Coordinates of C-alpha atoms (C1' of nucleotides) in Angstrom, one line a residue:
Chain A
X606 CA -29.2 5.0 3.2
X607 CA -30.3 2.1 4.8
X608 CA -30.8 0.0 1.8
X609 CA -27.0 0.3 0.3
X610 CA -25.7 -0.3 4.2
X611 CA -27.4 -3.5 4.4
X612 CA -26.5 -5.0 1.1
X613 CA -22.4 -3.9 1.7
X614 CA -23.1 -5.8 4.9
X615 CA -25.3 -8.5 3.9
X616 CA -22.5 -9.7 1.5
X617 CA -20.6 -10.9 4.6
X618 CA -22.6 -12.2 7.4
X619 CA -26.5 -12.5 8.1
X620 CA -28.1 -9.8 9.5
X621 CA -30.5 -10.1 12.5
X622 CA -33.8 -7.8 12.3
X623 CA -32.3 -6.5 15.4
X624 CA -29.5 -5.5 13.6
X625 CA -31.8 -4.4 10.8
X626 CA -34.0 -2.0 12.9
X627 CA -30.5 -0.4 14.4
X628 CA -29.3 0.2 10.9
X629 CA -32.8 1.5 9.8
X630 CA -33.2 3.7 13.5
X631 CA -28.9 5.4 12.2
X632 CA -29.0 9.3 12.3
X633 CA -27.8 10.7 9.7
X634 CA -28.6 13.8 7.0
X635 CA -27.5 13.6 3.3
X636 CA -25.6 15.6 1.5
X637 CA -25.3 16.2 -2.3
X638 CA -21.9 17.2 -3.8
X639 CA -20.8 18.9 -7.1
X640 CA -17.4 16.9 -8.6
X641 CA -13.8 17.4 -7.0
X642 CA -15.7 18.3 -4.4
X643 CA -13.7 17.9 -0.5
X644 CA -15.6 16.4 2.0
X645 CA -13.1 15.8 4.5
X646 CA -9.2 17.3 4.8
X647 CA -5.9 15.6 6.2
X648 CA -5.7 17.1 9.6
X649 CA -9.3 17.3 10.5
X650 CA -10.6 15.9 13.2
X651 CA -14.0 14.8 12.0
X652 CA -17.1 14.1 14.1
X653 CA -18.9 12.1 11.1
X654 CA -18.1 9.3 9.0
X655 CA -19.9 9.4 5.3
X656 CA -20.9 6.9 3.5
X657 CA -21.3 7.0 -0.6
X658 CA -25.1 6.9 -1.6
X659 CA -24.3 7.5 -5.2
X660 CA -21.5 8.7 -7.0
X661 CA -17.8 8.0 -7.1
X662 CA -15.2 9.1 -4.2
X663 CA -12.0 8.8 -3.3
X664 CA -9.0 9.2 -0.5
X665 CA -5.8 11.2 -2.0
X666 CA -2.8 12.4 -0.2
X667 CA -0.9 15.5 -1.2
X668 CA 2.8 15.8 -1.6
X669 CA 5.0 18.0 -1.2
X670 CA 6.0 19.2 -4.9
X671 CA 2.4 19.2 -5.1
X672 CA 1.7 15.8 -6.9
X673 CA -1.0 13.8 -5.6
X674 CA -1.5 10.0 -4.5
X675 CA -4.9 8.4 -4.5
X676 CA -5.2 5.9 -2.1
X677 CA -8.7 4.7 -2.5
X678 CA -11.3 5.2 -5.3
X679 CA -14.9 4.5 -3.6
X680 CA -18.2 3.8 -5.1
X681 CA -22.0 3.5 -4.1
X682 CA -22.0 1.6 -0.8
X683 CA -18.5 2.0 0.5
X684 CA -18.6 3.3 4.1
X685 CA -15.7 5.7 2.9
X686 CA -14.7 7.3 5.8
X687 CA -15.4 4.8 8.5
X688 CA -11.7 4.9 9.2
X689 CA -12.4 8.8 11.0
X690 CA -14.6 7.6 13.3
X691 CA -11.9 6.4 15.4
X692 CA -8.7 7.8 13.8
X693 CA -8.0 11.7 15.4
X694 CA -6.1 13.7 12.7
X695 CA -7.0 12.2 9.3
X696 CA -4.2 11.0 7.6
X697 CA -5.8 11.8 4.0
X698 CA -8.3 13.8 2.5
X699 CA -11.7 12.9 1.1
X700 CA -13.1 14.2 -1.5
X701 CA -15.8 13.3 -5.1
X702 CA -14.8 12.4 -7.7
X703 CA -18.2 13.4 -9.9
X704 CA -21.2 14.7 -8.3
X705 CA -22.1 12.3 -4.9
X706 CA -24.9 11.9 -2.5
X707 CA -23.4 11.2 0.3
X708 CA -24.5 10.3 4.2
X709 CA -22.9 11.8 7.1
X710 CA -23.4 9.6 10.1
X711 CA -22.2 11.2 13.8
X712 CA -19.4 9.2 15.3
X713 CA -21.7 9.1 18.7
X714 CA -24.1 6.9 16.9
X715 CA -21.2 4.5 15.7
X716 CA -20.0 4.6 18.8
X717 CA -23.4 3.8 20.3
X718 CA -23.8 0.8 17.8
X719 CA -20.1 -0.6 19.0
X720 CA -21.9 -0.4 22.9
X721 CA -24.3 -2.8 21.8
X722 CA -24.4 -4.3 18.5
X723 CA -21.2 -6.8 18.8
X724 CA -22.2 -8.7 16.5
X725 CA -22.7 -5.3 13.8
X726 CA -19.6 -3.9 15.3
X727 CA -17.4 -6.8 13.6
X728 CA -19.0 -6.2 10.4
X729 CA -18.5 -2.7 10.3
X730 CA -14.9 -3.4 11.1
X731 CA -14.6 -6.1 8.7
X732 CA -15.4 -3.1 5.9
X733 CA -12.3 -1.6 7.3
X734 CA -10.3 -4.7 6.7
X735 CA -11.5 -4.7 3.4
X736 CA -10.0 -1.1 3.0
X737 CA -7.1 -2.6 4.3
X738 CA -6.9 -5.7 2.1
X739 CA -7.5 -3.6 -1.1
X740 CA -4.2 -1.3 0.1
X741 CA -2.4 -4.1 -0.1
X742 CA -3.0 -5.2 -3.4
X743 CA -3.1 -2.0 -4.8
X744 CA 0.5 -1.8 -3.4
X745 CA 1.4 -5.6 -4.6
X746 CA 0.3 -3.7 -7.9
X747 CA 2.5 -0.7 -7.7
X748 CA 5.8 -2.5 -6.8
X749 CA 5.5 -5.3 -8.2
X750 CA 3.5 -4.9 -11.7
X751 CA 4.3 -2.8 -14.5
X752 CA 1.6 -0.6 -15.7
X753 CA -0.2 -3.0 -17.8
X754 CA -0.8 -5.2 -15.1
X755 CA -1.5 -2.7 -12.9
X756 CA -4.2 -0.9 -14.9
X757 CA -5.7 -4.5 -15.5
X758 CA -6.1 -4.9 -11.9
X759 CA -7.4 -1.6 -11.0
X760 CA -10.3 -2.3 -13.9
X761 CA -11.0 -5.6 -12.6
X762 CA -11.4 -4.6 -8.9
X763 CA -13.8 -1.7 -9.9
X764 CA -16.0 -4.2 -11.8
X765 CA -16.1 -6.8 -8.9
X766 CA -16.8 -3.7 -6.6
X767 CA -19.4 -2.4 -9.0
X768 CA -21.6 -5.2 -9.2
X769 CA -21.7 -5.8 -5.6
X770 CA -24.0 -2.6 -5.8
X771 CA -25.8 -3.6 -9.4
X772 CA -23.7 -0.8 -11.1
X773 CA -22.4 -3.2 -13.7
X774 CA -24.1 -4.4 -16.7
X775 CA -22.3 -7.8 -17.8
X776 CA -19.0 -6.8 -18.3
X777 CA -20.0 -3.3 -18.9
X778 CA -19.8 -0.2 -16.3
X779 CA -19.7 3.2 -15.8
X780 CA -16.8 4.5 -15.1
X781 CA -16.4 8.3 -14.8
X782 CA -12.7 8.9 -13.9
X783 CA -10.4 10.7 -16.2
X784 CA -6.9 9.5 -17.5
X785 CA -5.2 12.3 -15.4
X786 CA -7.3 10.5 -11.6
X787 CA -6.2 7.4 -13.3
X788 CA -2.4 8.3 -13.3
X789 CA -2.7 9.5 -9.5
X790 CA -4.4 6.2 -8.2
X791 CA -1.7 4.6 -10.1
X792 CA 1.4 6.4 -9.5
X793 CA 2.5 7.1 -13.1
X794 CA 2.3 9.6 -15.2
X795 CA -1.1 10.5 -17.9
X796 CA 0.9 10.2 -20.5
X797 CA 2.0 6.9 -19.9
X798 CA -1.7 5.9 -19.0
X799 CA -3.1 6.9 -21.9
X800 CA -0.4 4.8 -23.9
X801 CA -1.1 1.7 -21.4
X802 CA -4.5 1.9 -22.0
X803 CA -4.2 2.0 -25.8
X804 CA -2.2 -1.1 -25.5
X805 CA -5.1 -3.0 -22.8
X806 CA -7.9 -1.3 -26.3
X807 CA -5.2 -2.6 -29.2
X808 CA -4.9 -6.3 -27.7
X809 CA -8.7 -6.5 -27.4
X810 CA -9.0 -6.6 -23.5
X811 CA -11.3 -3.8 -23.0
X812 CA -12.8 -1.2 -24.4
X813 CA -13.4 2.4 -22.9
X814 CA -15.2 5.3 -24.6
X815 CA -16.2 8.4 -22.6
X816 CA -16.9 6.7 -19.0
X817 CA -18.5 3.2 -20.5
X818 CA -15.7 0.5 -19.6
X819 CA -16.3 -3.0 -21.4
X820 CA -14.0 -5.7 -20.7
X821 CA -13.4 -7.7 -23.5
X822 CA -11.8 -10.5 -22.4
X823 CA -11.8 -11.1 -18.6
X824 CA -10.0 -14.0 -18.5
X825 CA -6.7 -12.7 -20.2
X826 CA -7.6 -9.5 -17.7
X827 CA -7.9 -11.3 -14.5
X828 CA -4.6 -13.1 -15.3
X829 CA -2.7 -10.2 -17.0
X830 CA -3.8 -8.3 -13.6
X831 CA -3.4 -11.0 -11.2
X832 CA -6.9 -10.6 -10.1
X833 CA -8.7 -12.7 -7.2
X834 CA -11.6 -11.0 -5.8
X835 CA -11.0 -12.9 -2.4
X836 CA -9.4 -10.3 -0.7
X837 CA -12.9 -8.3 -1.1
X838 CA -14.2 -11.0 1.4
X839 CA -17.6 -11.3 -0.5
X840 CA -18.7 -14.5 0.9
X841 CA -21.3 -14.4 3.3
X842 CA -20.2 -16.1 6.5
X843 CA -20.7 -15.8 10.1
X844 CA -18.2 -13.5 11.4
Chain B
X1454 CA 2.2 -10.9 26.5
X1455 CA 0.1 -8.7 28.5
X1456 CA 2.2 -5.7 28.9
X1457 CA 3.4 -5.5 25.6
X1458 CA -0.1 -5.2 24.3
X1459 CA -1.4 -3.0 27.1
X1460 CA 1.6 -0.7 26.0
X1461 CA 0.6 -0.4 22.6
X1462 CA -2.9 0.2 23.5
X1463 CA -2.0 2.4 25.9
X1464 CA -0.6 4.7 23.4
X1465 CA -3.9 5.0 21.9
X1466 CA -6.3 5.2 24.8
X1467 CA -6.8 4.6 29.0
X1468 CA -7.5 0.9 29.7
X1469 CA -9.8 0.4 32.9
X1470 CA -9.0 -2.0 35.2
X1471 CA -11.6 -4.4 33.9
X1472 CA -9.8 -4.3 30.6
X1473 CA -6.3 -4.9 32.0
X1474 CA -7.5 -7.6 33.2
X1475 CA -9.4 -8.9 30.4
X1476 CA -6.3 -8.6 28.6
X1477 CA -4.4 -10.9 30.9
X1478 CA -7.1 -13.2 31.1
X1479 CA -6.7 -14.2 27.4
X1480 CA -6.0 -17.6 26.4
X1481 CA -2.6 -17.9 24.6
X1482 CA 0.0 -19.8 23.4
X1483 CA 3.4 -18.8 23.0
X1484 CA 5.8 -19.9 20.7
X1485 CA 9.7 -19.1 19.5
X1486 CA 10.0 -19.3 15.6
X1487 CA 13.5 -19.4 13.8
X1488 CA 14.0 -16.5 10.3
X1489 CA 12.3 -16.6 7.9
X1490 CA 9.2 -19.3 9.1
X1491 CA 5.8 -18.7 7.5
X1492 CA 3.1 -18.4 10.4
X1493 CA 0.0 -18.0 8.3
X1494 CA 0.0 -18.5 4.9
X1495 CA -2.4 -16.6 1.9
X1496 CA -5.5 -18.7 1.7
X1497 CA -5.5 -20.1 4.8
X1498 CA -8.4 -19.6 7.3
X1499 CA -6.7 -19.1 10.7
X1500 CA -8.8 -19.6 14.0
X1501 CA -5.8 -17.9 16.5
X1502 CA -4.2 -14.5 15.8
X1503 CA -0.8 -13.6 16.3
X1504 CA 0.9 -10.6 18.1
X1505 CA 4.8 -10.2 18.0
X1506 CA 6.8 -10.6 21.2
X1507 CA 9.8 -9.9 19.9
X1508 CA 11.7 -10.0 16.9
X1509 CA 10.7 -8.8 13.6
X1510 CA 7.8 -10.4 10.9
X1511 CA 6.2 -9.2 7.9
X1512 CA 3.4 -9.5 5.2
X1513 CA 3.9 -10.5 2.0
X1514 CA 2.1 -11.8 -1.2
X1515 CA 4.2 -13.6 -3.7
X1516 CA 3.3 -12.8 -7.7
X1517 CA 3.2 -14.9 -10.7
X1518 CA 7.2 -14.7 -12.1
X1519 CA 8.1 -15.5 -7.6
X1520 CA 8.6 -12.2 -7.1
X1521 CA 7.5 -10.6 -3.5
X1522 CA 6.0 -7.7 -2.2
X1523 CA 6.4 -7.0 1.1
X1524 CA 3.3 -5.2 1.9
X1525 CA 4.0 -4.4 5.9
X1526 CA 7.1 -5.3 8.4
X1527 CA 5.9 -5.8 12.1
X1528 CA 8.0 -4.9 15.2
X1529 CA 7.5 -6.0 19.0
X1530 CA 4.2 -5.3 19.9
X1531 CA 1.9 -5.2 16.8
X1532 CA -0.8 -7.5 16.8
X1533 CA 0.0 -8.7 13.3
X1534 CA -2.7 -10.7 12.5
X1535 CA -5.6 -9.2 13.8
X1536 CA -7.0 -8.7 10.3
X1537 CA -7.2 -12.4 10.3
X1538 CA -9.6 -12.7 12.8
X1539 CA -12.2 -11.2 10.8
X1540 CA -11.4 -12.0 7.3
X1541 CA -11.8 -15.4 5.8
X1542 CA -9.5 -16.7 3.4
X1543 CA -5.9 -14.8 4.1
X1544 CA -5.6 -12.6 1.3
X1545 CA -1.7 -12.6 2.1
X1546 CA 1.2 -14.1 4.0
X1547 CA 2.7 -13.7 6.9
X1548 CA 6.4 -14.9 8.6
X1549 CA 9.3 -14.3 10.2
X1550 CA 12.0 -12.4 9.0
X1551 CA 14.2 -12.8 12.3
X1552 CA 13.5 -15.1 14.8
X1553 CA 10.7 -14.1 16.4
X1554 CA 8.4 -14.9 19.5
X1555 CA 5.0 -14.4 19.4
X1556 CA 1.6 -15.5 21.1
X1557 CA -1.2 -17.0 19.1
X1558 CA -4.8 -16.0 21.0
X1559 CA -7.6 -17.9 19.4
X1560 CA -10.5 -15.8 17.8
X1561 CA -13.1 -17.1 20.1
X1562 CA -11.2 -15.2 22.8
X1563 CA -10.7 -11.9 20.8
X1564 CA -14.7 -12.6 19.5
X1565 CA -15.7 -13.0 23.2
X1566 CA -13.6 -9.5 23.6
X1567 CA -16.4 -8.0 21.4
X1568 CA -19.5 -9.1 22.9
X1569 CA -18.2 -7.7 26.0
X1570 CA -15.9 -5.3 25.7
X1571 CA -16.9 -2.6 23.5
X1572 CA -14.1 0.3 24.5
X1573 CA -11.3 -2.3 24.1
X1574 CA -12.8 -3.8 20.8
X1575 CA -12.8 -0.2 19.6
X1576 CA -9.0 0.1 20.3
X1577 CA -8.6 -3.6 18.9
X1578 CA -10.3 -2.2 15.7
X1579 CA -8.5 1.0 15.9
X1580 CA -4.6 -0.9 15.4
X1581 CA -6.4 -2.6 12.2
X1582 CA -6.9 1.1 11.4
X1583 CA -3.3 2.4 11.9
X1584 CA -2.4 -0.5 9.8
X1585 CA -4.1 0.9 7.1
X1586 CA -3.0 3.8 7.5
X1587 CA 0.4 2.9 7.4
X1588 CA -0.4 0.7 4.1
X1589 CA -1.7 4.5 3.0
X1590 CA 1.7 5.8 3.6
X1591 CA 3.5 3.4 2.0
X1592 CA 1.4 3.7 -1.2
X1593 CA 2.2 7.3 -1.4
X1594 CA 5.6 6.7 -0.7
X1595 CA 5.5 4.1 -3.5
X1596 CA 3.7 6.2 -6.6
X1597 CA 4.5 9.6 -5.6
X1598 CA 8.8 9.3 -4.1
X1599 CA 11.7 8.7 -5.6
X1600 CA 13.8 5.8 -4.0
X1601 CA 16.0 8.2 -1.9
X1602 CA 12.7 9.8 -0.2
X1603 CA 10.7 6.4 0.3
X1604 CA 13.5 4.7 2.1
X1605 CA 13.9 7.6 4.1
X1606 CA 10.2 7.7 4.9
X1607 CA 10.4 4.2 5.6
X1608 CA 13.3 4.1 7.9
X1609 CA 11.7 7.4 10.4
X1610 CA 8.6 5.1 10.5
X1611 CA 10.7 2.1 11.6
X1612 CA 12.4 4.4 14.2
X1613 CA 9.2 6.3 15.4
X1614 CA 7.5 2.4 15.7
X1615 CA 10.2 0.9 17.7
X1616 CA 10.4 3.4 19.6
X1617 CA 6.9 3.0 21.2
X1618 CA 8.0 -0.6 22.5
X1619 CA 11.4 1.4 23.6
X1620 CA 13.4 -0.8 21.1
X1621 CA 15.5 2.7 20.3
X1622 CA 18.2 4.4 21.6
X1623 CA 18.4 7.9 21.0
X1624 CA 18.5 8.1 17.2
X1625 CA 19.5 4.5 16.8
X1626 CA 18.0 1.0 16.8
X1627 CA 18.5 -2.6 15.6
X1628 CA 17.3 -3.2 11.9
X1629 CA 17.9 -6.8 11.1
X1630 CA 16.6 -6.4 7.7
X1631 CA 18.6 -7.0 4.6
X1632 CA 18.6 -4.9 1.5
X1633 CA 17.1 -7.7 -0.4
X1634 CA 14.1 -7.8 2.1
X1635 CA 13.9 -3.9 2.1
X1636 CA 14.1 -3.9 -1.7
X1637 CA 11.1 -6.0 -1.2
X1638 CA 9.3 -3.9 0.9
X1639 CA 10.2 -1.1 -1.5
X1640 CA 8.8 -2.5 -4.9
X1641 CA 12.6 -2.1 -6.0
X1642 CA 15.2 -3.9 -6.9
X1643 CA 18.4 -5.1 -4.8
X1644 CA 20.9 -3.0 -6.6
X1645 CA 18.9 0.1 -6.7
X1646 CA 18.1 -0.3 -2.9
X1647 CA 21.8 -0.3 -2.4
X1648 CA 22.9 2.5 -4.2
X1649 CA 19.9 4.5 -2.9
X1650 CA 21.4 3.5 0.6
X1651 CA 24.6 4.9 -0.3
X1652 CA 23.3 8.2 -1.2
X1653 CA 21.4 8.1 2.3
X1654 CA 24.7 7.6 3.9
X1655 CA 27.3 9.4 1.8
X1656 CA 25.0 12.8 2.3
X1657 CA 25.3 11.9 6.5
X1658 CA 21.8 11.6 7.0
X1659 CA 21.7 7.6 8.3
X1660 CA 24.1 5.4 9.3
X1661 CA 23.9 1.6 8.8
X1662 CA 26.2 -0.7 9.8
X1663 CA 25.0 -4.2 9.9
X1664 CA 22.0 -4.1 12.4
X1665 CA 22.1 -0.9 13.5
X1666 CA 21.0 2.1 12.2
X1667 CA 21.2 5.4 13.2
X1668 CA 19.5 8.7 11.7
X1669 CA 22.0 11.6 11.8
X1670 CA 19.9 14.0 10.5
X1671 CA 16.4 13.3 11.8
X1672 CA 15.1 17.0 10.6
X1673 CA 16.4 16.2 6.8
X1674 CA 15.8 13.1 6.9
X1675 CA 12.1 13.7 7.9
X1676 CA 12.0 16.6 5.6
X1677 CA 13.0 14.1 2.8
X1678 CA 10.8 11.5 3.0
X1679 CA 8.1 13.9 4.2
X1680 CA 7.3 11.7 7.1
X1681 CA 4.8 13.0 9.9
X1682 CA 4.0 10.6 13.0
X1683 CA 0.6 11.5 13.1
X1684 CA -1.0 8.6 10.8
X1685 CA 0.3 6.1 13.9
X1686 CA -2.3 7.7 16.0
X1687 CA 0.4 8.1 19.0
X1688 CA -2.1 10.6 21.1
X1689 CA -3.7 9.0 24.1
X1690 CA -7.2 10.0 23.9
X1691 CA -10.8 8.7 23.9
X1692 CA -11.8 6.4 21.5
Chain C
dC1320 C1' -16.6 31.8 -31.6
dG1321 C1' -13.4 30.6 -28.3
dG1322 C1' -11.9 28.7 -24.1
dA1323 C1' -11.4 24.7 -21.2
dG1324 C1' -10.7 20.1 -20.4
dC1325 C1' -9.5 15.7 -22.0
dG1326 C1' -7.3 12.5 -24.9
dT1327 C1' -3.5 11.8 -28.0
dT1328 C1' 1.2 12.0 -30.1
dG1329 C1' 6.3 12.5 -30.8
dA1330 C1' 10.8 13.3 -29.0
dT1331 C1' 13.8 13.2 -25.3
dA1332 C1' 15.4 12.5 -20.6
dG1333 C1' 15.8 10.1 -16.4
dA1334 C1' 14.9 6.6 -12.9
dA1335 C1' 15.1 2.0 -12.0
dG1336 C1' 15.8 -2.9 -13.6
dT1337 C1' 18.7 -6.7 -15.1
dC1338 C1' 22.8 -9.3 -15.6
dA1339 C1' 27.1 -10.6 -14.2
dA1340 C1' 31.0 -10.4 -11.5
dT1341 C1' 33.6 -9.1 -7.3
dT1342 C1' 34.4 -8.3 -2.4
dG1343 C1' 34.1 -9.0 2.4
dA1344 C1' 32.5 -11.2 6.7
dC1345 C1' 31.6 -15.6 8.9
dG1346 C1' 31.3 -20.2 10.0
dT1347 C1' 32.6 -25.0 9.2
dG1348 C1' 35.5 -28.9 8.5
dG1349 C1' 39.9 -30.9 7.6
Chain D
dC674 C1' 45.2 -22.5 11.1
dC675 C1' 43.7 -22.4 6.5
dA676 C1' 40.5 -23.9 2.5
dC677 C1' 36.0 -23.7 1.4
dG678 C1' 31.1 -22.5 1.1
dT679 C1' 27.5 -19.2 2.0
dC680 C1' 25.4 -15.0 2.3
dA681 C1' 25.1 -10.1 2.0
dA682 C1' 26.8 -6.0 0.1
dT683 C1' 28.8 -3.8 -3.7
dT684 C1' 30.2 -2.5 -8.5
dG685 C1' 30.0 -1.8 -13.7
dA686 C1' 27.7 -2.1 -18.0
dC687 C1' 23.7 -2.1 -20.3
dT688 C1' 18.6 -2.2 -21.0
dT689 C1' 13.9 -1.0 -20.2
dC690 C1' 10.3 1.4 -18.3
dT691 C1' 8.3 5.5 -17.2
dA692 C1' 8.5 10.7 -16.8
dT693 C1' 8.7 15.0 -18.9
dC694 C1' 8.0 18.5 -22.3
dA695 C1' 5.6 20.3 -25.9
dA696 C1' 2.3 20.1 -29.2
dC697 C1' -2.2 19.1 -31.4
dG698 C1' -7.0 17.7 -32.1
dC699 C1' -11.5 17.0 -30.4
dT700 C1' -15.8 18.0 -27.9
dC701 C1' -18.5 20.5 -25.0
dC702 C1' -20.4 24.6 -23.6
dG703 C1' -20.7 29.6 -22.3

DNA sequence: CGGAGCGTTGATAGAAGTCAATTGACGTGG
DNA sequence: CCACGTCAATTGACTTCTATCAACGCTCCG
């Protein structure tokens, strides 16, 4: 656990071996989870926040007619759920995506950390800006991009977010999400994915058979997406 | 500047005497900005954060062919640009849409906040995390809604919002907003924003004449645009 | 062998966008 | 006081994007 903590953190700011030790000394027990698995529901009041060890996550919201809205797809090394550590009442649900291992960490040891790691405290609540930041463009992307674009972007952020944790190979990763988790992250129907992403495989932009996603051409991708990894704040600085 | 940020911390949390007066101990400038005025824009590195006084400002991120996406509208009392205090490198902008007064506090006051002040950094963190919350919301409205049901989500949050800084009246408060910023805000177009508003009216759940809206029928309307408070974390507890 | 799940396809419907023009409210200057 | 300009709201006609419905094929696995 301590390993994938440090390196989400070490991509912002320095860590002291103060801060080091207090991340190694975290409570915590690990969990592993089957797919479409729930690890947290909208209304609970949790009294742990998980983090992703391995395996692919995400946030979803239900609505009323019963369609759903993902509003966050997580991978290895996202603190997922920091957000319930001081939220009451969850707003969403939490839940896998495949199989996870996952790290439940007590909210009194966060809280603990926020009595006397300043310092740590800003960096753990810069990963919640980053949660925020990443809303926003994925809802830049929803109003404002047609589906193309919007699928372009979603592929590009997963590869940037991928190879902060090594899961990327090039311009190759694993993605293991289907066409239908695809449409609710999006907001649009499967059908109309599937069609989208024959047109991103037809115009040589990527390619994507069974979970391995290639892009082809990231330039054309980045633009056709409007991507700019900025807003992931990857730049180490002192915070 | 004090009160109106106590307020919306109190909403959230107790504040001890220490922290009250921490609070009004914080450096600040004040200043009055005409409409539409950019205060920070995307790229920038800002070394003060703003919270609104009064008056109404938003965030938005402009794409390729010029056209916006408004990805948040602030109200009296948000600390808008908290998340800036953090981040590096804005990954948005943010302005006025009405005239607007707000107080700029310089980020070595907020970080001197966190070295000292753990409980009120927590509840400093915790508006970053109703933010995103509310970014959560507006993605679901966005994917999941029709037009009809995410304006009327959208309105009971303005209503519920304002009403913690006591800018309602019963069912009804000043929205100086016009349909081509909402239709921004919405990821739709002007026209369909206006007929969508029609519908809103000519069924008698809102009213909206110039400024002022009111909600006629808060149950449909709430039923419609399945809105539920709960995601502004409006319970006083500890944090 | 036979589901079950996923990706794919065709046909059709519906929601929302675009374009272009009109109306109404205000404010300014002659 | 009226002509004029501006801005926001409104309307109509038409187009485009995306959803829906209903199949069908493939692969994996019990």
């Amino acid at each position: 656990m301590r390993d994938i903590l440090v390196r989400a953190l070490e991509r912002r700011d320095r860590l002291s071996q103060e801060e080091l030790d207090v991340i190694a000394a975290l409570p915590h027990r690990i969990d592993i989870l089957p797919p479409d698995t729930d690890i947290v529901l909208e209304g609970d009041n949790p009294t742990e926040s998980c983090l992703v060890l391995s395996g692919f996550t995400h946030r979803y919201h239900i609505v009323e007619n019963g369609r759903r809205q993902i509003s966050a797809v997580h991978v290895p090394g996202d603190f997922v759920d920091l957000h319930g550590f001081l939220l009451d009442h969850m707003d969403h649900s939490v839940g896998t995506l495949t199989a996870a291992k996952v790290a439940f960490i007590p909210h009194s040891a966060l809280r603990a950390v926020t009595e006397t790691q300043p310092h740590l405290t800003r960096l753990l609540w810069l990963l919640t800006l980053v949660d925020a930041a990443t809303h926003r463009q994925w809802l830049v992307a929803a109003g404002r991009l047609p589906a193309l674009a919007q699928i372009a972007h979603f592929i590009c952020e997963m590869h940037a977010r991928l190879a902060i944790v090594g899961l990327t190979e090039g311009d190759s990763f694993l993605l293991p999400i289907s066409q239908a988790t695809l449409s609710d992250a999006m907001g649009l129907s499967p059908v109309h994915i599937n069609r989208t992403l024959q047109d991103l495989r037809r115009t040589g932009l990527i390619s994507w058979h069974g979970d391995m996603v290639t892009i082809l051409d990231r330039h054309k991708l980045e633009k056709l997406g409007q991507f700019d990894a900025a807003y992931l704040s990857l730049v180490p600085r002192p915070r």
